[in-house]
XYZ file of C-alpha atoms in Angstrom:
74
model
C -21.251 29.564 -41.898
C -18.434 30.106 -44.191
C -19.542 31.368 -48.122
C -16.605 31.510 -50.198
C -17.498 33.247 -54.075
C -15.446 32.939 -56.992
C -15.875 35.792 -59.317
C -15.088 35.710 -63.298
C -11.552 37.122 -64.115
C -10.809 38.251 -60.520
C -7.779 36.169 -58.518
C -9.702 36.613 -54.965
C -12.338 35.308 -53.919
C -15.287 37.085 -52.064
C -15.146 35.304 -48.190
C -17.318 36.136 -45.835
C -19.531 34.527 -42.298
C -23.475 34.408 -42.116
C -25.767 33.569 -40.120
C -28.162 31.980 -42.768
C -27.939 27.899 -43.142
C -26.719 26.053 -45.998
C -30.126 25.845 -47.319
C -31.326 29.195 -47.475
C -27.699 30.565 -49.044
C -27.968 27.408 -51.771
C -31.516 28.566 -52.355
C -30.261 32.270 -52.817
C -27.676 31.685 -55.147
C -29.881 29.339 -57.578
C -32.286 32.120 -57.687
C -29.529 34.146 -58.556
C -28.136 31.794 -61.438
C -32.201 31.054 -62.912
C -32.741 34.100 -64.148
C -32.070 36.554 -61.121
C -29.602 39.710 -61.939
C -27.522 39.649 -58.753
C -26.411 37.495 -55.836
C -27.413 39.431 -52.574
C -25.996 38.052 -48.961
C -26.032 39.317 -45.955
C -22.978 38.561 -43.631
C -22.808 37.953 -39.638
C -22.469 41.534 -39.416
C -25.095 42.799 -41.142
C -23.370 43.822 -44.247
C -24.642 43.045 -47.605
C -22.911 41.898 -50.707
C -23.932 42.092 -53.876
C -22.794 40.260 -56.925
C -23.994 40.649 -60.531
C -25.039 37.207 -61.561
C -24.010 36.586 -64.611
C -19.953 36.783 -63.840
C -20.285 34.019 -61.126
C -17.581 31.711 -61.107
C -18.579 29.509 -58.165
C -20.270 29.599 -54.809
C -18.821 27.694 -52.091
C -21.036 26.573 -48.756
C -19.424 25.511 -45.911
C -19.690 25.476 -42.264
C -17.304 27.630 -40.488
C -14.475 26.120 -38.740
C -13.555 27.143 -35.677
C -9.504 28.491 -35.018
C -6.981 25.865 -33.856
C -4.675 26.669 -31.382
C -1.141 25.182 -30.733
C 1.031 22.919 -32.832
C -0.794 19.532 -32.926
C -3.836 18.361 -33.919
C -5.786 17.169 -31.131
């Protein structure tokens, strides 16, 4: 699954793949906004990121889409 995380005054966004569902990540990151000090996920590869709370611009779920290949699509 595909988390995309806007951060407060920063241009990029944070993008990274994890294995958790929807669910658990949306459950994480309202934790994180009610009162919680940082966002903490863990991506596919066992990395962790961590994200102060409180300069959260917005947390994107998505499933991951998988590569298209070729000029069409089929």
């Amino acid at each position: 699954m595909e988390i995309k995380i806007g951060v407060q005054n920063v241009n990029r966004e944070i993008v990274l793949e994890s294995n958790q569902t929807a669910d658990e990540v949306a459950d994480v990151v309202s934790k994180a906004m009610n009162g919680g000090a940082e966002l903490r996920l863990v991506d596919s590869k066992g990395r962790q990121v961590i994200v102060p709370a409180g300069v959260l611009g917005y947390v994107e779920i998505g499933e991951s889409e998988s590569r298209r290949i070729g000029f069409g699509a089929l």
